[in-house]
PDB file of C-alpha atoms and ligand atoms in Angstrom:
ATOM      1  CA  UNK A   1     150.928 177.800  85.294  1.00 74.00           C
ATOM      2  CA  UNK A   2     149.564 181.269  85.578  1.00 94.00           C
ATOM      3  CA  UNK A   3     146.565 183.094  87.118  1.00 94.00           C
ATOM      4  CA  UNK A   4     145.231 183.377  83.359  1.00 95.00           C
ATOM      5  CA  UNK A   5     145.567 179.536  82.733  1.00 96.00           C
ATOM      6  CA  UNK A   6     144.609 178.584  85.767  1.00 96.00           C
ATOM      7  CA  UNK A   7     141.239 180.788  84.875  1.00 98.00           C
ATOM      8  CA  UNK A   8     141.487 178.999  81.746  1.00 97.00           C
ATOM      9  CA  UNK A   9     141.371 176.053  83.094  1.00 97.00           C
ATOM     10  CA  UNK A  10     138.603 176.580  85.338  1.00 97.00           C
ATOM     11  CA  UNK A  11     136.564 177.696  82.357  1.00 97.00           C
ATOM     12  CA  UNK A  12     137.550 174.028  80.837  1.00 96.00           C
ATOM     13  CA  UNK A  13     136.429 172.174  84.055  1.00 96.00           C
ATOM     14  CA  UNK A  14     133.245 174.421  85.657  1.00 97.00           C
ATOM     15  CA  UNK A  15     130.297 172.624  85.223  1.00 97.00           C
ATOM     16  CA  UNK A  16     128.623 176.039  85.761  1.00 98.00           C
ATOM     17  CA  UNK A  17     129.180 179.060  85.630  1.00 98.00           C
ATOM     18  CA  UNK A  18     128.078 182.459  86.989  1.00 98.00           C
ATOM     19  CA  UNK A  19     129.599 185.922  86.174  1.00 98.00           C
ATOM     20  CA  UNK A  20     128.772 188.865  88.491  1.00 98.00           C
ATOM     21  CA  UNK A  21     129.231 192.467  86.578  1.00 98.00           C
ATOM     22  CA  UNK A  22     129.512 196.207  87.584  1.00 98.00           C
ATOM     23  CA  UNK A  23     129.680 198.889  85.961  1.00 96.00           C
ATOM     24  CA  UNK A  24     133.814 198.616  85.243  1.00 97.00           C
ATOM     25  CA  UNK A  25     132.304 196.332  82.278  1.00 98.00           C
ATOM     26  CA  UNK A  26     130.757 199.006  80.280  1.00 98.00           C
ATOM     27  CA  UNK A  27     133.284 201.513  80.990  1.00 97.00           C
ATOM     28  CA  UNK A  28     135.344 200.763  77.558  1.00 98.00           C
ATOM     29  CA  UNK A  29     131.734 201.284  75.908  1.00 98.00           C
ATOM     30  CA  UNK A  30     132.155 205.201  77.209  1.00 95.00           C
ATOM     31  CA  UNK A  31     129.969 204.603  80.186  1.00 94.00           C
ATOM     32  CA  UNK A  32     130.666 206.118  83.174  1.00 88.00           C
ATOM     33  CA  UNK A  33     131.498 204.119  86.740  1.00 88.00           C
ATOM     34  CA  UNK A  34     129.886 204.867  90.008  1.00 82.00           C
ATOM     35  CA  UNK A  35     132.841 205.511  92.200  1.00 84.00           C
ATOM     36  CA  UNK A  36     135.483 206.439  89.392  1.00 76.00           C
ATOM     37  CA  UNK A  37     137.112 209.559  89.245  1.00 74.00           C
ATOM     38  CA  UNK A  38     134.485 211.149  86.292  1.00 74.00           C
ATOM     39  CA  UNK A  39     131.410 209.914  88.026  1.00 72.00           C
ATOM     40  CA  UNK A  40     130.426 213.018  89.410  1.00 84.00           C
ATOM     41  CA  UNK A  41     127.847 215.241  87.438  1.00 86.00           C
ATOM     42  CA  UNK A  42     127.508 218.917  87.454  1.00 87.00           C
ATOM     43  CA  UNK A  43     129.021 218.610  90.840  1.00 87.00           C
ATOM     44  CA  UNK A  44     126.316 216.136  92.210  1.00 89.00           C
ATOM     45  CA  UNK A  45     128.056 212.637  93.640  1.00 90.00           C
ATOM     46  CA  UNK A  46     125.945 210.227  91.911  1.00 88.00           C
ATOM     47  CA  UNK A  47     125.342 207.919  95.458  1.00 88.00           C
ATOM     48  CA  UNK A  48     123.502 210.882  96.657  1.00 91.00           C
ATOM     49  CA  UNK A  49     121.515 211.393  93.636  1.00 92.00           C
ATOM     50  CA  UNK A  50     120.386 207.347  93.396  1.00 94.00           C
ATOM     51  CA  UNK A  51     117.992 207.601  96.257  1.00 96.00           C
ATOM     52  CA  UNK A  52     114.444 208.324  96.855  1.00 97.00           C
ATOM     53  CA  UNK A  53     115.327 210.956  99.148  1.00 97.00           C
ATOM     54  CA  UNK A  54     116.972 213.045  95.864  1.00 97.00           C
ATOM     55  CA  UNK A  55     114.087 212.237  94.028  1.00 97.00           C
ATOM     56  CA  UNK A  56     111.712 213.746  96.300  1.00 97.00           C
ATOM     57  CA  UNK A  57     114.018 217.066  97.275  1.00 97.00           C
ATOM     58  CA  UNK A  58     114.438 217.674  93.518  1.00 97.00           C
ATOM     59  CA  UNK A  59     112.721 215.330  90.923  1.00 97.00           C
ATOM     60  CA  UNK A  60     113.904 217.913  88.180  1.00 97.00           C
ATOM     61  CA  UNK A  61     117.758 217.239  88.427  1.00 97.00           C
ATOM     62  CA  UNK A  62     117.038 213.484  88.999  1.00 97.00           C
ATOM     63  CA  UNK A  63     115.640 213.320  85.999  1.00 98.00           C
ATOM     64  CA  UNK A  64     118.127 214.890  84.309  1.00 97.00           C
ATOM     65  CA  UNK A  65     120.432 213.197  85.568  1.00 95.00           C
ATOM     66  CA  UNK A  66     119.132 209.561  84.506  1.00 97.00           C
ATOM     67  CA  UNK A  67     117.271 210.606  81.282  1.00 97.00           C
ATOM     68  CA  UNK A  68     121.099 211.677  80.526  1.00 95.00           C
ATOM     69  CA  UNK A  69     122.487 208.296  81.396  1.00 95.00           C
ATOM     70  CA  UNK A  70     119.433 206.446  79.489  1.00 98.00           C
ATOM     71  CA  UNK A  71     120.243 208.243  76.604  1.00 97.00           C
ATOM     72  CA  UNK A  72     124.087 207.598  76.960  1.00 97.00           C
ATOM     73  CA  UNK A  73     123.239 203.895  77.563  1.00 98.00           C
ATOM     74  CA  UNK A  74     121.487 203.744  74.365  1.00 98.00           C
ATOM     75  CA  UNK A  75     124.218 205.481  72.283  1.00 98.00           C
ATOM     76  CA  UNK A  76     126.706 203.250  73.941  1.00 98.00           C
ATOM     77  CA  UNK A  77     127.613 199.956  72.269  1.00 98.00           C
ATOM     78  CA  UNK A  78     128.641 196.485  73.443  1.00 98.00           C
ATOM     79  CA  UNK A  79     132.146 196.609  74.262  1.00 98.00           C
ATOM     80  CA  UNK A  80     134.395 193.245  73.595  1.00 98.00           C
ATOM     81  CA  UNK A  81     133.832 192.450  77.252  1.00 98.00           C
ATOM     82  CA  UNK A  82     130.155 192.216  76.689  1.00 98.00           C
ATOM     83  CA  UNK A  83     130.892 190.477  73.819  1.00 98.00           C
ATOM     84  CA  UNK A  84     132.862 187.368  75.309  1.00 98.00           C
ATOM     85  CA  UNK A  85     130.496 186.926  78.026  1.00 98.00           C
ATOM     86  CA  UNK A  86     127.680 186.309  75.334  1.00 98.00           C
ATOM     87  CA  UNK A  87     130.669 183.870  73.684  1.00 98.00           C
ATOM     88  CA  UNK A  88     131.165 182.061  76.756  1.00 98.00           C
ATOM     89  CA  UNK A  89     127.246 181.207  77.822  1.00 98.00           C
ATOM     90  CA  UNK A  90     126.858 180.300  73.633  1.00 97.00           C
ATOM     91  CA  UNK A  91     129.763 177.765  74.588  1.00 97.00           C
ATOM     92  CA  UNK A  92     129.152 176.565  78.058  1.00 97.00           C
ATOM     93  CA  UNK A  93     125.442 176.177  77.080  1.00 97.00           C
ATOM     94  CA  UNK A  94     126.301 173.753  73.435  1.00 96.00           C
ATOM     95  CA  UNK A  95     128.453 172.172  75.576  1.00 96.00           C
ATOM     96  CA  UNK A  96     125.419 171.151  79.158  1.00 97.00           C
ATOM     97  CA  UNK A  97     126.572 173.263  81.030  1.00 97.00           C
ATOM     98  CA  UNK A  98     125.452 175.757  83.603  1.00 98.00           C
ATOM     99  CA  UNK A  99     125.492 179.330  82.899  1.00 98.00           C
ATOM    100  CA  UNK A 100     124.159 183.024  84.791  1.00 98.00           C
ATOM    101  CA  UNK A 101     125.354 186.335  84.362  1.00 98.00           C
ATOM    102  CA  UNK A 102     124.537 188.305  87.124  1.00 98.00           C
ATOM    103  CA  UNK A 103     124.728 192.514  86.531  1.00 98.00           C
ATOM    104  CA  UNK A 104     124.351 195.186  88.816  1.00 98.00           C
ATOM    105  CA  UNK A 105     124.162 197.594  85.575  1.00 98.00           C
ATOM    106  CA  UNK A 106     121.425 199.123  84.426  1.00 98.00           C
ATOM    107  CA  UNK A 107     122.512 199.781  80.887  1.00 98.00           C
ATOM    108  CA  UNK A 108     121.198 196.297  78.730  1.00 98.00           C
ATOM    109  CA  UNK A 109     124.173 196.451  77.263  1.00 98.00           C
ATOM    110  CA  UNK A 110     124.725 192.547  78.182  1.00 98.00           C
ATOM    111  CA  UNK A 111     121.267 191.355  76.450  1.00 98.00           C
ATOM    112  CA  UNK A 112     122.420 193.757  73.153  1.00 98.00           C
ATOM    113  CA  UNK A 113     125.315 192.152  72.924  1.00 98.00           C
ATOM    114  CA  UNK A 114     123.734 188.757  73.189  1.00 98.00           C
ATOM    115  CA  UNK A 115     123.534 187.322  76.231  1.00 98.00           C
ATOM    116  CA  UNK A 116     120.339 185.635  77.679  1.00 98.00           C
ATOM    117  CA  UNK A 117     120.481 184.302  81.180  1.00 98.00           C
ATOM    118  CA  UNK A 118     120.592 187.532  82.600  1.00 98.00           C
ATOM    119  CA  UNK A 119     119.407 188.976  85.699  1.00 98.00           C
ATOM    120  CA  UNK A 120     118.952 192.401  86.090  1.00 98.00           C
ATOM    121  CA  UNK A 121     119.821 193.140  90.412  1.00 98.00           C
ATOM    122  CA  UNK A 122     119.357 196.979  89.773  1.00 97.00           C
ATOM    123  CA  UNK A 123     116.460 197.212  86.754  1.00 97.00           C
ATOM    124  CA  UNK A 124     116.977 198.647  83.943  1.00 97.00           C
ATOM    125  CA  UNK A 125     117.335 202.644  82.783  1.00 98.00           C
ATOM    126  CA  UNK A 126     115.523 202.497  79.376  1.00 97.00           C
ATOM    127  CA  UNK A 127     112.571 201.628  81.326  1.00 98.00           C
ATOM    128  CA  UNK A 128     110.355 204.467  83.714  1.00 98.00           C
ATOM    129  CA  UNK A 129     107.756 204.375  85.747  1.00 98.00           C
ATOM    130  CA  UNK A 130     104.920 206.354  87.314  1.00 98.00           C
ATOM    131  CA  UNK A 131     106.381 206.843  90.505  1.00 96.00           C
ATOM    132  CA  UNK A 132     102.760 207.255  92.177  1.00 96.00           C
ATOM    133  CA  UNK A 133     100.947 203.934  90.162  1.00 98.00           C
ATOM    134  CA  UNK A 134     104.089 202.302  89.523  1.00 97.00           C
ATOM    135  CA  UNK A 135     102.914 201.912  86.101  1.00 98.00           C
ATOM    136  CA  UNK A 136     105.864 201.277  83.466  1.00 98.00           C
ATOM    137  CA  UNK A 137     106.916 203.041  80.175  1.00 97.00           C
ATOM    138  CA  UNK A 138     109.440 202.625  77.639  1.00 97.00           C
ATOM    139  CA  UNK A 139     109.949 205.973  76.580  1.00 96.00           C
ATOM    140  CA  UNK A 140     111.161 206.740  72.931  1.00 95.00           C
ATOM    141  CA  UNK A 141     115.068 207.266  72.220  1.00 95.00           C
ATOM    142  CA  UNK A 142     115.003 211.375  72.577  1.00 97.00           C
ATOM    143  CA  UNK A 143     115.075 213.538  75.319  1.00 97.00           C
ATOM    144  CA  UNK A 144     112.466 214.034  77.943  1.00 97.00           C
ATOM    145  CA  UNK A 145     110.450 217.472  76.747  1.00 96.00           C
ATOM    146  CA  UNK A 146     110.320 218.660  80.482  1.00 96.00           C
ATOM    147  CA  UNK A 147     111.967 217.413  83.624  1.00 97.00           C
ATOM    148  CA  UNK A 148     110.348 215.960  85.751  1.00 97.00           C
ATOM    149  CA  UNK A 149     108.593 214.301  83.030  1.00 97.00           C
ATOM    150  CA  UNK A 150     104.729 213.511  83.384  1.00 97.00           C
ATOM    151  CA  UNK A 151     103.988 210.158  84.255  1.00 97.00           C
ATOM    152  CA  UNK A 152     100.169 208.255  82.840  1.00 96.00           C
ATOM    153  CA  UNK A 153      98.749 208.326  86.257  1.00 97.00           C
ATOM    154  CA  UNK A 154      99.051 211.594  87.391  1.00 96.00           C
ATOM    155  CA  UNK A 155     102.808 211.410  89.062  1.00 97.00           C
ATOM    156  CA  UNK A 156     106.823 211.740  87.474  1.00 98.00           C
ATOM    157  CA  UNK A 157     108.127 209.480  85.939  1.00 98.00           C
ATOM    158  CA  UNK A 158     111.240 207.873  87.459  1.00 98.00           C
ATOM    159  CA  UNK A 159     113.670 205.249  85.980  1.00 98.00           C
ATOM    160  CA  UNK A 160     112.809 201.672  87.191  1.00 98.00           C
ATOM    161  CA  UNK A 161     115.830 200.811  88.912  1.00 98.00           C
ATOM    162  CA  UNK A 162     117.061 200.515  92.519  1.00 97.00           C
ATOM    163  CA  UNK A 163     117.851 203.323  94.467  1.00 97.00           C
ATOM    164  CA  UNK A 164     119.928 202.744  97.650  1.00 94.00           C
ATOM    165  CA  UNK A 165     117.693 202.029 100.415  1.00 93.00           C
ATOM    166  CA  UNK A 166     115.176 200.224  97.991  1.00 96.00           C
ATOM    167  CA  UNK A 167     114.689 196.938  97.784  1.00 96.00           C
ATOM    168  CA  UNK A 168     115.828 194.714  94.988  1.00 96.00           C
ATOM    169  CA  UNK A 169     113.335 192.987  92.889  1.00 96.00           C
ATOM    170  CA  UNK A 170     112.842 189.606  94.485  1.00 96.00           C
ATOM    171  CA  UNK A 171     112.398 187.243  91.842  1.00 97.00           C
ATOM    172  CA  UNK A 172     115.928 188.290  90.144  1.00 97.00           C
ATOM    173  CA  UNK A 173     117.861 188.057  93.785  1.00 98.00           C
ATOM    174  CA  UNK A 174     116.124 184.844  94.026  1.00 98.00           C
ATOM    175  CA  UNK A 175     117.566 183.434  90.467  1.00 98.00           C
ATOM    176  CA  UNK A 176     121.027 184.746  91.367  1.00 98.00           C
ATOM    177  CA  UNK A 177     121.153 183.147  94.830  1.00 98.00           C
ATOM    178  CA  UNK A 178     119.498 180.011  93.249  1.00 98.00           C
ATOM    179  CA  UNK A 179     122.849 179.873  91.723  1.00 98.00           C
ATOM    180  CA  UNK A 180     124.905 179.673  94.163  1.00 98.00           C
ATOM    181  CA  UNK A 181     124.038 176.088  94.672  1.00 97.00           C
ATOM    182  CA  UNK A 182     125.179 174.887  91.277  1.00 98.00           C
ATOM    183  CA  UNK A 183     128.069 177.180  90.129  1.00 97.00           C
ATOM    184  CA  UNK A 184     131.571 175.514  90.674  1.00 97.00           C
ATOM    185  CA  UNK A 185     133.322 179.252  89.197  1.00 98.00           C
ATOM    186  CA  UNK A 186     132.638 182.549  90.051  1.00 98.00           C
ATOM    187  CA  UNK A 187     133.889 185.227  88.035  1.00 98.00           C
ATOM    188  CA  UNK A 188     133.566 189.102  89.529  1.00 98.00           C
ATOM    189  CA  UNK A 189     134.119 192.060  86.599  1.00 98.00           C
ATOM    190  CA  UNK A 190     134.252 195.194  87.522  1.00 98.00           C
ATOM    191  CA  UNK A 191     132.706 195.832  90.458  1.00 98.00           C
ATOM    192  CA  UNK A 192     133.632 197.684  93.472  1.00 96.00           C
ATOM    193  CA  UNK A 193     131.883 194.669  95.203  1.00 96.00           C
ATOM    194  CA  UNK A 194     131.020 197.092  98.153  1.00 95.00           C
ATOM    195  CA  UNK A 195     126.825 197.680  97.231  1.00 93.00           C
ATOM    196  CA  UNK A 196     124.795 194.711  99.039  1.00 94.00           C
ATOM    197  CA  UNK A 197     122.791 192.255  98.860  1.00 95.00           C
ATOM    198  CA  UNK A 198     124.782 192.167  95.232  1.00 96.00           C
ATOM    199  CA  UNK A 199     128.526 191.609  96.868  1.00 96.00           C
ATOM    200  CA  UNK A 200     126.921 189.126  99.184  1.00 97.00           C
ATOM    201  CA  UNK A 201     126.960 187.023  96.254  1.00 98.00           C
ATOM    202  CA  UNK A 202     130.676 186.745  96.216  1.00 98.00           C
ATOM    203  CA  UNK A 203     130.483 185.252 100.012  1.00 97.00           C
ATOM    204  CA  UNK A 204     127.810 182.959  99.045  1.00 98.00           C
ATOM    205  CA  UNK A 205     129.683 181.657  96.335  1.00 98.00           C
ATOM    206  CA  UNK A 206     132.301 181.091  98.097  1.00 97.00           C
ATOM    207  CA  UNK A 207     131.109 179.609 100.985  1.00 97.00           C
ATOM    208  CA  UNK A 208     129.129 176.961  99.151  1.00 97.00           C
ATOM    209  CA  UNK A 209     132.727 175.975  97.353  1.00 97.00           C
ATOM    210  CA  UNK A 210     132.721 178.063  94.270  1.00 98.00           C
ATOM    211  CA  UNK A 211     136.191 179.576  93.380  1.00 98.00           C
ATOM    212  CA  UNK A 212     135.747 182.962  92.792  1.00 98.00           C
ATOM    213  CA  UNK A 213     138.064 184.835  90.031  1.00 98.00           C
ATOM    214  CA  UNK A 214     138.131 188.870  89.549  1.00 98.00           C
ATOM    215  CA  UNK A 215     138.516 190.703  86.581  1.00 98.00           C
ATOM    216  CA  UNK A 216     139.150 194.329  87.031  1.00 98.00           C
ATOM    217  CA  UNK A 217     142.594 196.902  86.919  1.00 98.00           C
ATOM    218  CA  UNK A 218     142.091 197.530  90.431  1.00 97.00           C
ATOM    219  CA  UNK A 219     141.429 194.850  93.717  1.00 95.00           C
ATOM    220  CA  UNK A 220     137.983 195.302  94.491  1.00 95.00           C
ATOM    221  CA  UNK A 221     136.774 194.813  97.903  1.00 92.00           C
ATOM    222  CA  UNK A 222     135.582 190.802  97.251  1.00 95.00           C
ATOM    223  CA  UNK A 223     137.203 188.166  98.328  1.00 95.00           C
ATOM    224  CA  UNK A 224     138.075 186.004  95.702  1.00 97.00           C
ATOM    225  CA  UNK A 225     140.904 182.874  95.622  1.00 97.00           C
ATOM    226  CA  UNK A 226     142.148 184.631  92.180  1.00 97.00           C
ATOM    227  CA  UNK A 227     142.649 188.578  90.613  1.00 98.00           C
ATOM    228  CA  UNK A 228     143.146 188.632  87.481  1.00 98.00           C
ATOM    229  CA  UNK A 229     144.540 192.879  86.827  1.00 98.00           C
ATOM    230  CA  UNK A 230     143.687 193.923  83.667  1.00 98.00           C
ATOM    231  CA  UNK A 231     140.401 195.578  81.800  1.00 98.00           C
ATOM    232  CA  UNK A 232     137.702 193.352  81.142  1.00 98.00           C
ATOM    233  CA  UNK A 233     137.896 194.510  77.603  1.00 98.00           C
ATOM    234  CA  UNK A 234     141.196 193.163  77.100  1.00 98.00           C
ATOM    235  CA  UNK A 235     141.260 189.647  79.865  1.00 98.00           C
ATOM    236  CA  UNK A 236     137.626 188.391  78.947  1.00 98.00           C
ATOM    237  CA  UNK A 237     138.269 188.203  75.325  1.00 98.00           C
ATOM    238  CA  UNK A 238     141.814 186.178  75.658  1.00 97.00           C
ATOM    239  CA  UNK A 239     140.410 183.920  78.965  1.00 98.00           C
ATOM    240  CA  UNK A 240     137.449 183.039  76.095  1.00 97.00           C
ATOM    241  CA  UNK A 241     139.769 182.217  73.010  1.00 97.00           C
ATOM    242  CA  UNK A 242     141.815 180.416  75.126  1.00 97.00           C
ATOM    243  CA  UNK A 243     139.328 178.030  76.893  1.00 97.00           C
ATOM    244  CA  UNK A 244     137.374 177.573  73.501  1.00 95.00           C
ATOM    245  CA  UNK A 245     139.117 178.172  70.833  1.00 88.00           C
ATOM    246  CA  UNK A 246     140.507 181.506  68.675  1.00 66.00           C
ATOM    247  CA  UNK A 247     137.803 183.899  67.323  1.00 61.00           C
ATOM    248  CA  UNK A 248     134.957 182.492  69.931  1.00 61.00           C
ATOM    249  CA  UNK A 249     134.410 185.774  71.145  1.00 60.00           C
ATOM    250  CA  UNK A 250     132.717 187.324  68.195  1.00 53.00           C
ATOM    251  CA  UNK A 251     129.623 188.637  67.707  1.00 48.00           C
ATOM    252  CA  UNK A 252     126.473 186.095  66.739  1.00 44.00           C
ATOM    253  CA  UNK A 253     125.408 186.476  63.647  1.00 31.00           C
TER     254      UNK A 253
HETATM  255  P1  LIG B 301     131.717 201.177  90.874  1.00 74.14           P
HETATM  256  O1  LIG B 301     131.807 202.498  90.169  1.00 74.14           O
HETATM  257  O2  LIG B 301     131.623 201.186  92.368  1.00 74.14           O
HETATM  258  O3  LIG B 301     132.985 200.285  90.524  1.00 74.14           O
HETATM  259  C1  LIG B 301     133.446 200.142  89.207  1.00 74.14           C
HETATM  260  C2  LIG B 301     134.549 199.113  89.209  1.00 74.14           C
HETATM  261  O4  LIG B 301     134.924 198.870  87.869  1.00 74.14           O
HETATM  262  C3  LIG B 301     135.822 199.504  89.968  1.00 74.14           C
HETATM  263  O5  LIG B 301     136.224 198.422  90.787  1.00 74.14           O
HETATM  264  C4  LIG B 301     136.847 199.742  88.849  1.00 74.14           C
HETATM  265  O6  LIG B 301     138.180 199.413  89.250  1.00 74.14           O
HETATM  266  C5  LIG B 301     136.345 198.776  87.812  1.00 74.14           C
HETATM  267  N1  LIG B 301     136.737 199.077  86.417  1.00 74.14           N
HETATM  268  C6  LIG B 301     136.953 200.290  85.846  1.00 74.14           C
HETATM  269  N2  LIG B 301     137.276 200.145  84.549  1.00 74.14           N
HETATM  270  C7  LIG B 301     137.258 198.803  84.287  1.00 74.14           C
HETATM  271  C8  LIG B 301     137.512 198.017  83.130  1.00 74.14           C
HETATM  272  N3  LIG B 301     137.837 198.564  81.955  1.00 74.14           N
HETATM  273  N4  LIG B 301     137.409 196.653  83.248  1.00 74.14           N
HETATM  274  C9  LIG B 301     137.081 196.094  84.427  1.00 74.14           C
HETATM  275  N5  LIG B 301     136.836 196.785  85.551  1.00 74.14           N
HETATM  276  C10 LIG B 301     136.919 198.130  85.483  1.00 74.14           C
HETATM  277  O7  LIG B 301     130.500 200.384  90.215  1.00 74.14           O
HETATM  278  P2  LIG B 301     129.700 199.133  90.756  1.00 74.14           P
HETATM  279  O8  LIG B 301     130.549 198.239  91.596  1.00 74.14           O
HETATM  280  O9  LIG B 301     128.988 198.537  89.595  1.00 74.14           O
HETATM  281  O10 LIG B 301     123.830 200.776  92.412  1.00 74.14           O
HETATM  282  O11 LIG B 301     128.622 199.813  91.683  1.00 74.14           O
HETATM  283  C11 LIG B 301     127.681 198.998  92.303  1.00 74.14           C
HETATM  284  C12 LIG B 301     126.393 199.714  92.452  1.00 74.14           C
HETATM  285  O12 LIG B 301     126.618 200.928  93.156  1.00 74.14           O
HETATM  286  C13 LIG B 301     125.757 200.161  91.163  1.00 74.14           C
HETATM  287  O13 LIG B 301     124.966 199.166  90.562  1.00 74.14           O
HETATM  288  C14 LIG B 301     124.913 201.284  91.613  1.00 74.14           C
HETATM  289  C15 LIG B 301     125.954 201.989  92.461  1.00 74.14           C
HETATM  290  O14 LIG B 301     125.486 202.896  93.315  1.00 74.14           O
HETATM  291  C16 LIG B 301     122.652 201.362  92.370  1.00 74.14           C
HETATM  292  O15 LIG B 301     122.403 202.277  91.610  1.00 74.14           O
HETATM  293  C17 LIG B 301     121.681 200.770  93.326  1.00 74.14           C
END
């Protein structure tokens, strides 16, 4: 038997399941990684720009630089990745069992293409907030007039996700840890699994006797018991037709 079948098989068997994501999933939807070669912008390295610190030195090309990437994440459209992850909760869930997806994206390109037990580690770019009141916005589908842009109560608006050196929101590290404890499989897409607390995950899986599968072209950091080398685009489709059945990975009507 293979790595794939054995995935296939664990798929079968798990009587739950939780998926960890990065942003390797969305990169077949045109969406840029983190640490890939073409994450850089206008010569800015995008860790340095994700902090408060950036913010603070130069709220104008922060802005910029997210209202950019909230516009590109709502051009962008579910990839078939994003697509067989919504297949597999729709078939784990008819059939009892356990199901989380876990992303470290900020995109919603999971919930658009239909997937509901979702937690959000990082927030999410298509909403802002004041960054003095902490007052949220969902700002229409153009461009900012002005960067930074005015916020209701008096200070910029800023996108409500984590920057490095902020903390995650506690409820949604809570549900994914909560997890750990009833997930027999683990499966790791696309991630560089080096940003904690979210790579943590991978050791707490593992140490509470999850087997932990990764789907991505290159070995991440994680340690996992099996690497499956391929894009998610192209493995998460086949591991879900396999384990349940030919054309299970299309969209819900
Ligand atoms: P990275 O940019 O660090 O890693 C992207 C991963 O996706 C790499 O391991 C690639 O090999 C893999 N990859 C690329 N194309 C893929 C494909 N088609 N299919 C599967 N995998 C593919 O992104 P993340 O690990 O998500 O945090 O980064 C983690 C966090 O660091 C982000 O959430 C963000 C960032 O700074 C914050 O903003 C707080």
């Amino acid at each position: 038997m293979d790595d794939l079948e054995r995935v296939v098989t664990a798929l079968r068997e798990a009587r739950g399941v939780v998926v960890l994501t990065g942003a390797g999933v969305s990169a077949e939807s045109g969406l840029r990684t983190f640490r890939g070669p073409d994450g850089w912008w206008r010569g800015h390295d995008p860790l340095r720009l994700a902090t408060p610190e950036a913010f603070a030195a130069d709220p104008a090309l922060v802005s910029e630089w997210y209202d950019e990437r909230r516009l590109g994440a709502l051009a962008a459209h579910p990839n078939p990745a994003h697509i067989a992850l919504a297949a597999l909760e729709r078939h784990l869930v008819a059939a009892g069992r356990r199901f989380l997806l876990v992303t470290q994206n900020v995109d919603g390109l999971h919930r658009r293409a239909g997937s509901r037990a979702v937690v959000e580690l990082h927030g999410t770019i298509t909403v802002w907030r004041d960054h003095r009141s902490g007052r949220r916005v969902t700002p229409p589908a153009t461009p900012f007039a002005s960067h930074p842009q005015p916020g209701p109560d008096g200070g910029h608006l800023r996108p409500d996700v984590v920057w490095f050196g902020e903390a995650l929101p506690s409820a949604a590290l809570a549900e994914a840890e909560a997890a750990l404890g009833w997930c027999d499989l683990f499966v790791v897409v696309g991630t560089s699994a080096v940003v904690y607390p979210a790579a943590g995950l991978i050791e707490g899986a593992a140490a509470q006797g999850a087997r932990c599968v990764e789907v991505n072209p290159e070995p991440s950091a994680a340690n996992v018991h099996t690497r499956l080398v391929g894009r998610a685009g192209d493995l998460l489709p086949r591991l879900v037709a396999r384990a349940f059945g030919a054309g299970s990975s299309s969209t819900q009507a």
